Coordinates of C-alpha atoms and ligand atoms in Angstrom, one line a residue:
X1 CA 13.6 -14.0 -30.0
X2 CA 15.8 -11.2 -28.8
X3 CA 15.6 -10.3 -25.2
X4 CA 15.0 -6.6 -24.5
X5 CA 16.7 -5.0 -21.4
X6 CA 14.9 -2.6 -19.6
X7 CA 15.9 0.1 -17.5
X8 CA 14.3 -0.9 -14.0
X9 CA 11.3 0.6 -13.3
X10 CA 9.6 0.1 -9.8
X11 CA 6.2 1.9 -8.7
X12 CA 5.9 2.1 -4.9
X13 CA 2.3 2.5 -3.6
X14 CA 2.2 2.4 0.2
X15 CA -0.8 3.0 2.5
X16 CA -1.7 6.7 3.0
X17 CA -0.6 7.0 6.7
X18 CA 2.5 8.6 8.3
X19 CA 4.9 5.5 9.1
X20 CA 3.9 3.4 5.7
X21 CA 4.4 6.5 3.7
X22 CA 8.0 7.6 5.7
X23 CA 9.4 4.5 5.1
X24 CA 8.4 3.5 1.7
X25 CA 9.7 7.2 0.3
X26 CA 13.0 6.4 2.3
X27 CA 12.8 3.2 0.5
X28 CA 12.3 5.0 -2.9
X29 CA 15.4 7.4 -2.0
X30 CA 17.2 4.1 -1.5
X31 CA 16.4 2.7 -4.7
X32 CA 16.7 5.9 -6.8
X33 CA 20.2 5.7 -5.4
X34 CA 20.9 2.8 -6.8
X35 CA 19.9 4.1 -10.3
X36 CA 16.5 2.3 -10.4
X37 CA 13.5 4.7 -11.7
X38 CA 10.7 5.4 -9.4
X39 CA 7.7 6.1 -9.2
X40 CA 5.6 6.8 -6.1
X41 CA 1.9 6.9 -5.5
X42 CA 0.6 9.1 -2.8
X43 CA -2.7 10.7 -2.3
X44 CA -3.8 14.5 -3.1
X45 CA -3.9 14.5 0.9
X46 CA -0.9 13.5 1.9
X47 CA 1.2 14.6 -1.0
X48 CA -0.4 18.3 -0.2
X49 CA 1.2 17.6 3.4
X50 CA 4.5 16.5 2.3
X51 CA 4.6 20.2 0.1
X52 CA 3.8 21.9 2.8
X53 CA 5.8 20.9 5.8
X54 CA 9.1 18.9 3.8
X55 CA 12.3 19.8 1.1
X56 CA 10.6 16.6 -0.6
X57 CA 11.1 17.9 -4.1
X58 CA 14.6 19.5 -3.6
X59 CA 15.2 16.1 -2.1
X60 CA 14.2 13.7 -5.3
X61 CA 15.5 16.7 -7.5
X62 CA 18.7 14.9 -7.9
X63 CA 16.8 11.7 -9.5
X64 CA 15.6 12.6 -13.0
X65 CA 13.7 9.1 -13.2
X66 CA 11.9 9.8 -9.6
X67 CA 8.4 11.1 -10.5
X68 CA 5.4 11.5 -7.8
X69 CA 2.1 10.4 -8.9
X70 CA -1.1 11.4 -7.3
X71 CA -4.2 10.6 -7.2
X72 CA -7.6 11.5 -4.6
X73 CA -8.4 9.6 -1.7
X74 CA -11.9 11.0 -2.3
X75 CA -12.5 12.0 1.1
X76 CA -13.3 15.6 1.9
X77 CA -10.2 17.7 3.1
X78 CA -12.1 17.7 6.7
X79 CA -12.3 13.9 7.3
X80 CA -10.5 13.2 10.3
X81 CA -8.4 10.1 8.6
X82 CA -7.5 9.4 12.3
X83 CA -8.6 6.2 14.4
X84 CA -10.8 4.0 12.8
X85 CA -12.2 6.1 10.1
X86 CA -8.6 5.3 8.6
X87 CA -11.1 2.4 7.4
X88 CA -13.1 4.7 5.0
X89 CA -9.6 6.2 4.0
X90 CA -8.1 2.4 2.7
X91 CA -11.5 1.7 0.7
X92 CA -11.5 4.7 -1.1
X93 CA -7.7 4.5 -2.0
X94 CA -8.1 1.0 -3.1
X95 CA -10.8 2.0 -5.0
X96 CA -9.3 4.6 -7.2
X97 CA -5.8 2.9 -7.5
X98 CA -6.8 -0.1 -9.1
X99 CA -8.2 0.9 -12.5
X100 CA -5.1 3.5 -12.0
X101 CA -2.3 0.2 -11.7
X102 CA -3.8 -1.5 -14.4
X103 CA -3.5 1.5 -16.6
X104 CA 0.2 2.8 -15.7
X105 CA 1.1 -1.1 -15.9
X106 CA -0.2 -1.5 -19.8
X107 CA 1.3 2.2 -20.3
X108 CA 4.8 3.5 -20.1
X109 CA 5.4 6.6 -19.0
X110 CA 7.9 9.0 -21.3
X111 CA 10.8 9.3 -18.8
X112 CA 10.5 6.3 -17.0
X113 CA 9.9 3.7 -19.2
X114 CA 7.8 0.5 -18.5
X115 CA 7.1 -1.2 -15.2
X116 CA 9.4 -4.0 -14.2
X117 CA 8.1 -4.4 -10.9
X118 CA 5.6 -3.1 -7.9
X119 CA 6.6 -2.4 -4.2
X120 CA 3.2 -1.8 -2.6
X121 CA 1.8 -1.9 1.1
X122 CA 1.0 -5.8 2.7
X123 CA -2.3 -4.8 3.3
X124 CA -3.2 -4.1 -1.0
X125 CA -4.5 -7.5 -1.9
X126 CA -5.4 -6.3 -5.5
X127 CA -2.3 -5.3 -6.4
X128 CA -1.1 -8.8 -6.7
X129 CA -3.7 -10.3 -9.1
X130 CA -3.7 -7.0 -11.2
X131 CA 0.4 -6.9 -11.3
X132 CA 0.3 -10.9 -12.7
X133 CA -1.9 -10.6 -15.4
X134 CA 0.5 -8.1 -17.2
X135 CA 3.5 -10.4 -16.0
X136 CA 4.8 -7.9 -13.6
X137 CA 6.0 -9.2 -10.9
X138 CA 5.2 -8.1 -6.8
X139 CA 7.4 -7.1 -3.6
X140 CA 5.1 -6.7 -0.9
X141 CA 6.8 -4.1 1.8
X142 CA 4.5 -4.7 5.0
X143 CA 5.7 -1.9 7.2
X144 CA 3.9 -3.0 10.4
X145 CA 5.8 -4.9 12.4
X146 CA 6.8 -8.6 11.5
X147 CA 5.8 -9.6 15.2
X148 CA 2.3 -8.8 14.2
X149 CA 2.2 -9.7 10.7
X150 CA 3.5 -13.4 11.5
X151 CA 0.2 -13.6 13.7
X152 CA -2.1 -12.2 10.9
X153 CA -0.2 -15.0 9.2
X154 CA -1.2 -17.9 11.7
X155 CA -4.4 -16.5 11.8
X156 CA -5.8 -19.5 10.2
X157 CA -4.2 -21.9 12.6
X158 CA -5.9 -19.6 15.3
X159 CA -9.3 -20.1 13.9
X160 CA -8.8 -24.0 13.7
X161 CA -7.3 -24.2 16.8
X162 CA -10.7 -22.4 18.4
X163 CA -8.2 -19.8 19.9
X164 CA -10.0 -16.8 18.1
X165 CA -12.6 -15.5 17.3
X166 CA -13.1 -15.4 21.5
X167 CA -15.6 -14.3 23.6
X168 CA -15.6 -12.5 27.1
X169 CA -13.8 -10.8 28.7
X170 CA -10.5 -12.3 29.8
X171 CA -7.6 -11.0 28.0
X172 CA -5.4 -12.7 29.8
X173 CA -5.8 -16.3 28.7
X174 CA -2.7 -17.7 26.6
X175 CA -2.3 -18.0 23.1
X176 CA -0.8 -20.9 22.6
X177 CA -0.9 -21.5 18.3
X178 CA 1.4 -19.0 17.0
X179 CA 4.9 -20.7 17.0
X180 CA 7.7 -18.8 18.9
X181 CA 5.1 -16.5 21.1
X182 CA 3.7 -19.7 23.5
X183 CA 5.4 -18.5 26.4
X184 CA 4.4 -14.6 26.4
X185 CA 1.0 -13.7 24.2
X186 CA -2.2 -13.4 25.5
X187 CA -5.2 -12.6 24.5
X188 CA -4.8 -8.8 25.1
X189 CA -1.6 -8.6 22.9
X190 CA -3.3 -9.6 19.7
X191 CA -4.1 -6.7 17.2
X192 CA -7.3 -4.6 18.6
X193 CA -9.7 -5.7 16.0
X194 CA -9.1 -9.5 17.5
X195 CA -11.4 -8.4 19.9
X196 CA -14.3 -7.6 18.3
X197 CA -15.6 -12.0 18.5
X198 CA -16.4 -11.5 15.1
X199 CA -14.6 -12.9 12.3
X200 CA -16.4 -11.1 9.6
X201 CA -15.0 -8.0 10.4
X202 CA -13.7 -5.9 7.8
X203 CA -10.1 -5.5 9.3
X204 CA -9.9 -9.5 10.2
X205 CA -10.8 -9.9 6.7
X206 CA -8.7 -7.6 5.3
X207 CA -5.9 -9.8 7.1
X208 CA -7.5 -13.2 6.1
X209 CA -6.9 -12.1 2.2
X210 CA -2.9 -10.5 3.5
X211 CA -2.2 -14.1 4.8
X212 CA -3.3 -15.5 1.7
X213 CA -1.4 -12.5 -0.4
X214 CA 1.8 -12.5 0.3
X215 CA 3.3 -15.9 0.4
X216 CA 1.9 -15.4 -3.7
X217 CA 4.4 -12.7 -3.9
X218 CA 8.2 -12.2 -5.8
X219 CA 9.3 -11.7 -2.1
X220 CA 8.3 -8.9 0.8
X221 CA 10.6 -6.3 2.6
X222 CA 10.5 -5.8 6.3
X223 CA 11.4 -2.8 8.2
X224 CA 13.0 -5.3 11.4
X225 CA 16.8 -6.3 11.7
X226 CA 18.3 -10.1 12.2
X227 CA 19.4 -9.6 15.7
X228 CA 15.8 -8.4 16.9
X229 CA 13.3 -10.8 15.5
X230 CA 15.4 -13.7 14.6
X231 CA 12.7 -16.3 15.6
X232 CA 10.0 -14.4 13.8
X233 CA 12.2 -13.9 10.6
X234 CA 12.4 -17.3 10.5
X235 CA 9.3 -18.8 11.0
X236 CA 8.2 -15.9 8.2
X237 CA 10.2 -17.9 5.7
X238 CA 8.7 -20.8 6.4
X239 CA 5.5 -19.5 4.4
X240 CA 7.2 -16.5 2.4
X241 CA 10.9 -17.9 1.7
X242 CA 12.1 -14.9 -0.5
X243 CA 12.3 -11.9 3.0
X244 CA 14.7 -8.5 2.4
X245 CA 15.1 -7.6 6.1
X246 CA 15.8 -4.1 5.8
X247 CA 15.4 -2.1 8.9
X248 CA 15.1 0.2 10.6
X249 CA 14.6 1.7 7.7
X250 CA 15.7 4.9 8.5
X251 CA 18.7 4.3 10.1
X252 CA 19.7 2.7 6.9
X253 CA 18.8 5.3 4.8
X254 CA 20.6 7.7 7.0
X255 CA 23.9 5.4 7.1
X256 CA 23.3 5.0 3.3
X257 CA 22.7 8.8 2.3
X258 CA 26.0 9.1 4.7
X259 CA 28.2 7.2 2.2
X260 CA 26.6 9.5 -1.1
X261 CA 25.9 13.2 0.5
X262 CA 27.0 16.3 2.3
X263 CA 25.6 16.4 5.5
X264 CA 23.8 19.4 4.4
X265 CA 21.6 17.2 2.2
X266 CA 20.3 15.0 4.9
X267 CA 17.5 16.6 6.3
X268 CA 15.4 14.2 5.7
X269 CA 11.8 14.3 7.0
X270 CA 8.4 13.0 5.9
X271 CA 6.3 14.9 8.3
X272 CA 2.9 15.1 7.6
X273 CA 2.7 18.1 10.1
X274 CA 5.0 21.2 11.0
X275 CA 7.5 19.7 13.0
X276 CA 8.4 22.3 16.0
X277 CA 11.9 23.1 16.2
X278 CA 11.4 25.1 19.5
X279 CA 11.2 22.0 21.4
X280 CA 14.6 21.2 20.6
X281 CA 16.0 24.6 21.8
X282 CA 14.1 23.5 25.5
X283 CA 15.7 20.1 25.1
X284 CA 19.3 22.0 24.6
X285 CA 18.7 22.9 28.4
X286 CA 17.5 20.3 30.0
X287 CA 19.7 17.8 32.4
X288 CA 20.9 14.3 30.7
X289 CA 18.7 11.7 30.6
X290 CA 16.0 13.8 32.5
X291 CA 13.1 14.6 29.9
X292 CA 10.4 11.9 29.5
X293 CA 9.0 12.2 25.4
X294 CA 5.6 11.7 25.1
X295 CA 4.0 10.9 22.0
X296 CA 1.1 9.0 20.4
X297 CA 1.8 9.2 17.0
X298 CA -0.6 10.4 14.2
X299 CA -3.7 8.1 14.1
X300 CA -4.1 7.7 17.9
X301 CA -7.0 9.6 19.2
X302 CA -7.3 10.3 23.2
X303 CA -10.0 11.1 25.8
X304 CA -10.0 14.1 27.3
X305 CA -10.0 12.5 30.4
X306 CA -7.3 10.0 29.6
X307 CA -5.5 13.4 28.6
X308 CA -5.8 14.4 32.1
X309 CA -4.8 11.1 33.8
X310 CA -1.3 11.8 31.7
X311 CA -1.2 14.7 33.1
X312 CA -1.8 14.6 36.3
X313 CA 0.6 11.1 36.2
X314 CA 3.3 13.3 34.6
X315 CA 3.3 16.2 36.7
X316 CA 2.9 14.1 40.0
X317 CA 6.1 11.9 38.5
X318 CA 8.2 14.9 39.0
X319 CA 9.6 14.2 36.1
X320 CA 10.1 17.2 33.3
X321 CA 8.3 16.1 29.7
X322 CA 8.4 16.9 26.2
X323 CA 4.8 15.9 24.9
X324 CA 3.5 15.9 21.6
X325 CA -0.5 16.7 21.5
X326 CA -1.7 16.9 17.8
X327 CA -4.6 19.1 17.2
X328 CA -7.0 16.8 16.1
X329 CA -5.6 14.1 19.2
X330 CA -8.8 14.7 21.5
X331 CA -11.6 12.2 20.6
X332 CA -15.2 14.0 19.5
X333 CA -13.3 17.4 19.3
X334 CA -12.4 18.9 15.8
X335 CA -11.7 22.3 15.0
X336 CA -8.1 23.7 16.6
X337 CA -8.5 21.1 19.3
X338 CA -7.6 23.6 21.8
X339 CA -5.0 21.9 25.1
X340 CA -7.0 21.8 28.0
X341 CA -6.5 25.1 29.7
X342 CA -5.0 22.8 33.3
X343 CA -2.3 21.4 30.5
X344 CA -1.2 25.2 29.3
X345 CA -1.0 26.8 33.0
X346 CA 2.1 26.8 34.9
X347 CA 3.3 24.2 32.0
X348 CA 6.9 25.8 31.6
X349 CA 8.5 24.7 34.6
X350 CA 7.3 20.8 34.0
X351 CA 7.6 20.5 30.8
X352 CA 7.0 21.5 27.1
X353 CA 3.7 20.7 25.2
X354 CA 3.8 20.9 21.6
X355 CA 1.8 20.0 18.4
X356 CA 4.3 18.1 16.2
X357 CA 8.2 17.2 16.8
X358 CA 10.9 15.9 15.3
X359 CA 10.7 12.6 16.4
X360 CA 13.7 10.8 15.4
X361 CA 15.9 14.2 17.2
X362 CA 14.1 14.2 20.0
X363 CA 14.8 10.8 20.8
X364 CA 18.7 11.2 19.4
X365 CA 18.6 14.6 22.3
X366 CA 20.9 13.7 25.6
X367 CA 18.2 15.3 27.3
X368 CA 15.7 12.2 26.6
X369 CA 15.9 9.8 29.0
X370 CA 12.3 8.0 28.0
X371 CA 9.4 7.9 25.8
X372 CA 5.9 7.0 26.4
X373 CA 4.8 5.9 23.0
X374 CA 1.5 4.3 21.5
X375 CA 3.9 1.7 20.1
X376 CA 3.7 2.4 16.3
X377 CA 6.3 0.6 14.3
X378 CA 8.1 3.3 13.6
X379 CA 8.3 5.1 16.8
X380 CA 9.4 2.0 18.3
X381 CA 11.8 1.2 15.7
X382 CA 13.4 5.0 16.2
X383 CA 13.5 4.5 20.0
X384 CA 15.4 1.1 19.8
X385 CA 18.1 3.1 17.6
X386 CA 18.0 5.6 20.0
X387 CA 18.6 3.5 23.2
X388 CA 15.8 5.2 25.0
X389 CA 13.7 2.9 27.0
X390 CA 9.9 3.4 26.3
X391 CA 6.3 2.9 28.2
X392 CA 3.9 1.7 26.1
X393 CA 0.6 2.8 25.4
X394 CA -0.9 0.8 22.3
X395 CA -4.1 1.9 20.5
X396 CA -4.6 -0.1 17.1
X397 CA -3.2 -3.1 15.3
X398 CA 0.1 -4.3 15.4
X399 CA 1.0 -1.4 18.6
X400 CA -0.9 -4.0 20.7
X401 CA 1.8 -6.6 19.7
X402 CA 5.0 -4.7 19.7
X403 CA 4.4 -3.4 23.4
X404 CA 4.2 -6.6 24.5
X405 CA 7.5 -7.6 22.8
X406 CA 8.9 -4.5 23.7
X407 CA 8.8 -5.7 27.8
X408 CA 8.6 -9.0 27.7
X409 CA 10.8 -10.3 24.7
X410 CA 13.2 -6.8 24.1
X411 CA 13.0 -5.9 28.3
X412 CA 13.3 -2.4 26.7
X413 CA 10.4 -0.7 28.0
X414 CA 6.8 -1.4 30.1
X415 CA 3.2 -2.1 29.1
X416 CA 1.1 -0.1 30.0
X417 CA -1.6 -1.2 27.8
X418 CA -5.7 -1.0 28.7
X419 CA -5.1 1.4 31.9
X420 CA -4.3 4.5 31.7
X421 CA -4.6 5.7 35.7
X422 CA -2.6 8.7 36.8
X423 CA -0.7 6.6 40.0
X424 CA 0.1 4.1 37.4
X425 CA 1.3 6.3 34.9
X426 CA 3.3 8.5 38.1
X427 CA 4.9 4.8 39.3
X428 CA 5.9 4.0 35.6
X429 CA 7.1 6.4 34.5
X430 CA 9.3 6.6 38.2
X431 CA 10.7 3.0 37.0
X432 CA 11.2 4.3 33.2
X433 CA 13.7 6.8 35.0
X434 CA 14.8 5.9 38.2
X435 CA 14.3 2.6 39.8
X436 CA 14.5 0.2 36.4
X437 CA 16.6 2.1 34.7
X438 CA 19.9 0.5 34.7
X439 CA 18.1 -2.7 33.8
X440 CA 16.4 -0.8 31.0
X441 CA 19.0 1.1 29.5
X442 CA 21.4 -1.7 29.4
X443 CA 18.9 -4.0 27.4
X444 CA 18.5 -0.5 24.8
X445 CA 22.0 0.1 24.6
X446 CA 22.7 -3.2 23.5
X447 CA 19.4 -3.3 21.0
X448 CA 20.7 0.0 19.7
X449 CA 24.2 -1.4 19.1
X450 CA 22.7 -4.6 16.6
X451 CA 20.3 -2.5 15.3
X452 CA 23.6 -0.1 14.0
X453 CA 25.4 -3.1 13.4
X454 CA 22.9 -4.2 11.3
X455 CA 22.9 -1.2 9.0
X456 CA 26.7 -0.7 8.5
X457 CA 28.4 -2.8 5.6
X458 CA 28.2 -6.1 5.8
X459 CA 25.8 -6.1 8.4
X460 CA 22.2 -7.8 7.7
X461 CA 20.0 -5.2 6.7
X462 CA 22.8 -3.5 4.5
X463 CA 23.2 -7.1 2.5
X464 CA 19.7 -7.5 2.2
X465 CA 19.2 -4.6 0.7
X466 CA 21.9 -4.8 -1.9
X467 CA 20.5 -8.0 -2.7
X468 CA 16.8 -6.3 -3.2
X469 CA 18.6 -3.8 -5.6
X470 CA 19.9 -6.4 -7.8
X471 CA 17.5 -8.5 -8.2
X472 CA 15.0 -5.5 -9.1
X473 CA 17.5 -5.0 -11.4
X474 CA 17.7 -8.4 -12.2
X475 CA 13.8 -8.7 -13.3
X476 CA 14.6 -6.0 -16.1
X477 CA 15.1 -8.5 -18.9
Ligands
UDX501 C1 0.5 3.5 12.1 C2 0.0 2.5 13.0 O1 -0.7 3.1 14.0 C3 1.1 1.7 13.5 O2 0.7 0.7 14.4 C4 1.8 1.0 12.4 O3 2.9 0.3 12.9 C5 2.3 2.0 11.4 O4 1.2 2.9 11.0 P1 1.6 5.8 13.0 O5 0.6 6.4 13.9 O6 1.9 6.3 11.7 O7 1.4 4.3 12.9 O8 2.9 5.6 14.0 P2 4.4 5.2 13.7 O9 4.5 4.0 12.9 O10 5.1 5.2 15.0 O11 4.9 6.4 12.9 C6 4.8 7.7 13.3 C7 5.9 8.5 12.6 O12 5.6 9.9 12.9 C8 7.3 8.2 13.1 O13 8.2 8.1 12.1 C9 7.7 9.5 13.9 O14 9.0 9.8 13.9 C10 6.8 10.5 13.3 N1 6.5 11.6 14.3 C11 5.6 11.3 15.3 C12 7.0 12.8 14.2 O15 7.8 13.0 13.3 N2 6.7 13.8 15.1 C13 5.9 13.5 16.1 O16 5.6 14.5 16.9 C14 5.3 12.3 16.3

């Protein structure tokens, strides 16, 4: 029979959140520069957002064979899609993109041709099963952190070894069954929904399927580098041999766009909100070093009156800070979500609130000397590039896991997770800037070095990619 090459066709379908959908469209840019056609799946919502606040067209313009496709996460504009009603946002996509992969999988489309292969989000169980029975084959890209996603994988071995589900309260007793974290996790740095004593849980379940998912799979991407989770990376293997380690994403992208582009072209931002370039212009004049970021991300929601602990621990710190308060950040408050009227006054001299920044600047800016994160992936990821030393402030999921490595196995940054008390916040964010910083900075300037090294040519994540580019192109025939 005569063998029919294809031109390489990848779909990418990544979870409708901010990080998942910024890295897998970096990941698409990646690939369409490596002549492979793409196309991406994103919701009405978020693709609405990318229009509105990034060059996302111009960008793919360049790429005849890059096509978005869209489709409607059947929520109302209004839903929140923050903290854990992200729930009713993942049912509803997985729900309407189903039927929709089978179809574009038994269908080519006219400029693209057919589907050689599916790079979809760790957390889409389906896609798997429906990829197989048309003999297409999967890459799973899990964008959470591998930290994490290695304990959803010894999740099992938890549940036999009686370590979870627990009850009570003490967060503090060691976990003792996930190889390579005996010496360090507890109970309190497990993903939030470990809590809950109850393994029927939609999200444990959700995680219980993931585990059984992905060792099924061609192979699956991670956004980490060599040098930072070695141990991890390899004990990953050990269940899922076929791992393209190919972070931090966007400091390969960037390094990659380098080599191709005019600098002009490499704005590159997948903001989901309009990203405030006055902030920068108050960075511009602001001492070295001297500006603590603040930032929790898109999905975290906050008290008011954890709101005003930060505040109060901020201003009492002395220390000047850029902080990032969404409008929709303050739990049981829609509408414009107005600032507190105590966080407006007299803010000028202490600092600079805003709605929405460019992250990966800011923390680039001379001026920022810390950031007090909620520990998302990506945030962490950018902040390692950066070299800026972080306190951690974890909400959901993997956050709860990567705050713990980031002090106790990275000793890049402090815990601060389950208080949040203005004189802890004040002393913190003291040792963030003044009395641990040497200690601090010296472990991020070294992280930030690997994590560059790892990205240049020859380094780990560069050679992993190449090798994900060619054998997508490989599965062609
Ligand atoms: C979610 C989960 O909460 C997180 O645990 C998981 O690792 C990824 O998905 P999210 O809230 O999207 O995280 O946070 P994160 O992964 O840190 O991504 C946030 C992105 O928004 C970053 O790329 C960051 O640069 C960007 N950002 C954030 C801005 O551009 N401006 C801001 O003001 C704040």
């Amino acid at each position: 029979m005569e063998e029919k090459t294809l031109q390489p066709h990848v779909i990418i379908i990544p979870l409708p959140l901010q990080g998942p959908v910024n890295c897998m469209l970096k990941l698409a840019e990646l690939l369409s520069l490596a002549g492979i056609n793409v196309t991406f799946l994103n919701t009405d919502h978020v693709h609405r957002r990318l229009l509105r606040h990034t060059h996302i067209h111009s960008r793919f313009a360049p790429f005849p064979s890059f096509r978005f496709k869209t489709v409607s996460d059947v929520l109302p504009e209004d839903h929140p899609r923050t903290g854990n009603r992200f729930l009713d946002m993942f049912d509803a996509f997985v729900a309407v993109t189903n039927p929709l992969l089978r179809d574009m999988l038994t269908s080519s489309g006219p400029s693209s041709g057919p589907v050689t292969c599916v790079i979809a989000e760790g957390t889409f169980d389906f896609v798997l099963d429906t990829a197989k029975e048309n003999g297409i084959p999967v890459i799973y890209f899990d964008t959470l952190s591998p930290c994490c996603i290695w304990i959803y994988l010894c999740l099992p071995k938890l549940i036999e070894a009686g370590e979870f589900p627990f009850k009570g309260n003490n967060l503090d007793t060691p976990i003792k069954s996930v190889p390579g974290m005996e010496s360090f996790l507890r109970r309190r740095d497990l993903p939030d929904f470990c809590r809950s004593g109850d393994i029927s849980g939609t999200q444990v379940q959700i995680c219980l399927s993931e585990t059984k998912q992905l060792p099924r799979a061609y192979g699956i991407i991670l956004n980490t580098f060599q040098d930072l989770e070695e141990t991890t990376l390899s004990h990953i293997r050990s269940l899922c041999p076929n791992v393209y380690s190919i972070g931090p994403i966007h400091n390969l992208h960037k390094a990659k766009l380098a080599e191709e582009t005019t600098p002009s072209t490499l704005a590159s931002s997948n903001s989901f909100l309009e990203e405030d370039r006055d902030c920068m212009t108050w960075l511009d004049a602001q001492p070295l070093r001297s500006v603590v970021y603040v930032s929790f991300g898109i999905l975290s929601l906050t008290t008011r009156d954890d709101l005003m602990e930060f505040w109060h621990g901020l201003v009492n710190s002395g220390k000047k800070f850029l902080w990032v308060i969404r409008t929709n950040a303050v739990a049981g408050e829609d509408g414009d979500g107005q600032i507190p009227a105590e966080l407006s006054e007299g803010k000028k001299e202490l600092g600079f609130i805003t709605r929405w920044a460019p992250q990966e600047e800011v923390l680039a800016h001379p001026a920022v000397g810390g950031f007090l994160t909620h520990s998302g992936w990506n945030s962490t990821l950018e902040s390692i590039v950066a070299g800026v030393p972080m306190i951690c402030w974890p909400s959901y999921v993997d956050q709860l896991v990567n705050s713990r490595f980031v002090s106790e196995v990275w000793k890049v940054g402090l815990d601060m997770k389950d208080t949040c008390d203005q004189v802890v916040i004040e002393n913190m964010v003291n040792d963030l800037m003044e009395v641990r910083r040497d200690e601090l900075l010296s472990s991020a300037d070294e992280m930030a070095m690997l994590a560059k090294k790892s990205v240049s040519e020859g380094g780990s994540s560069f050679r992993d990619l190449n090798r994900l580019i060619q054998d997508i192109k490989f599965m062609n025939v």
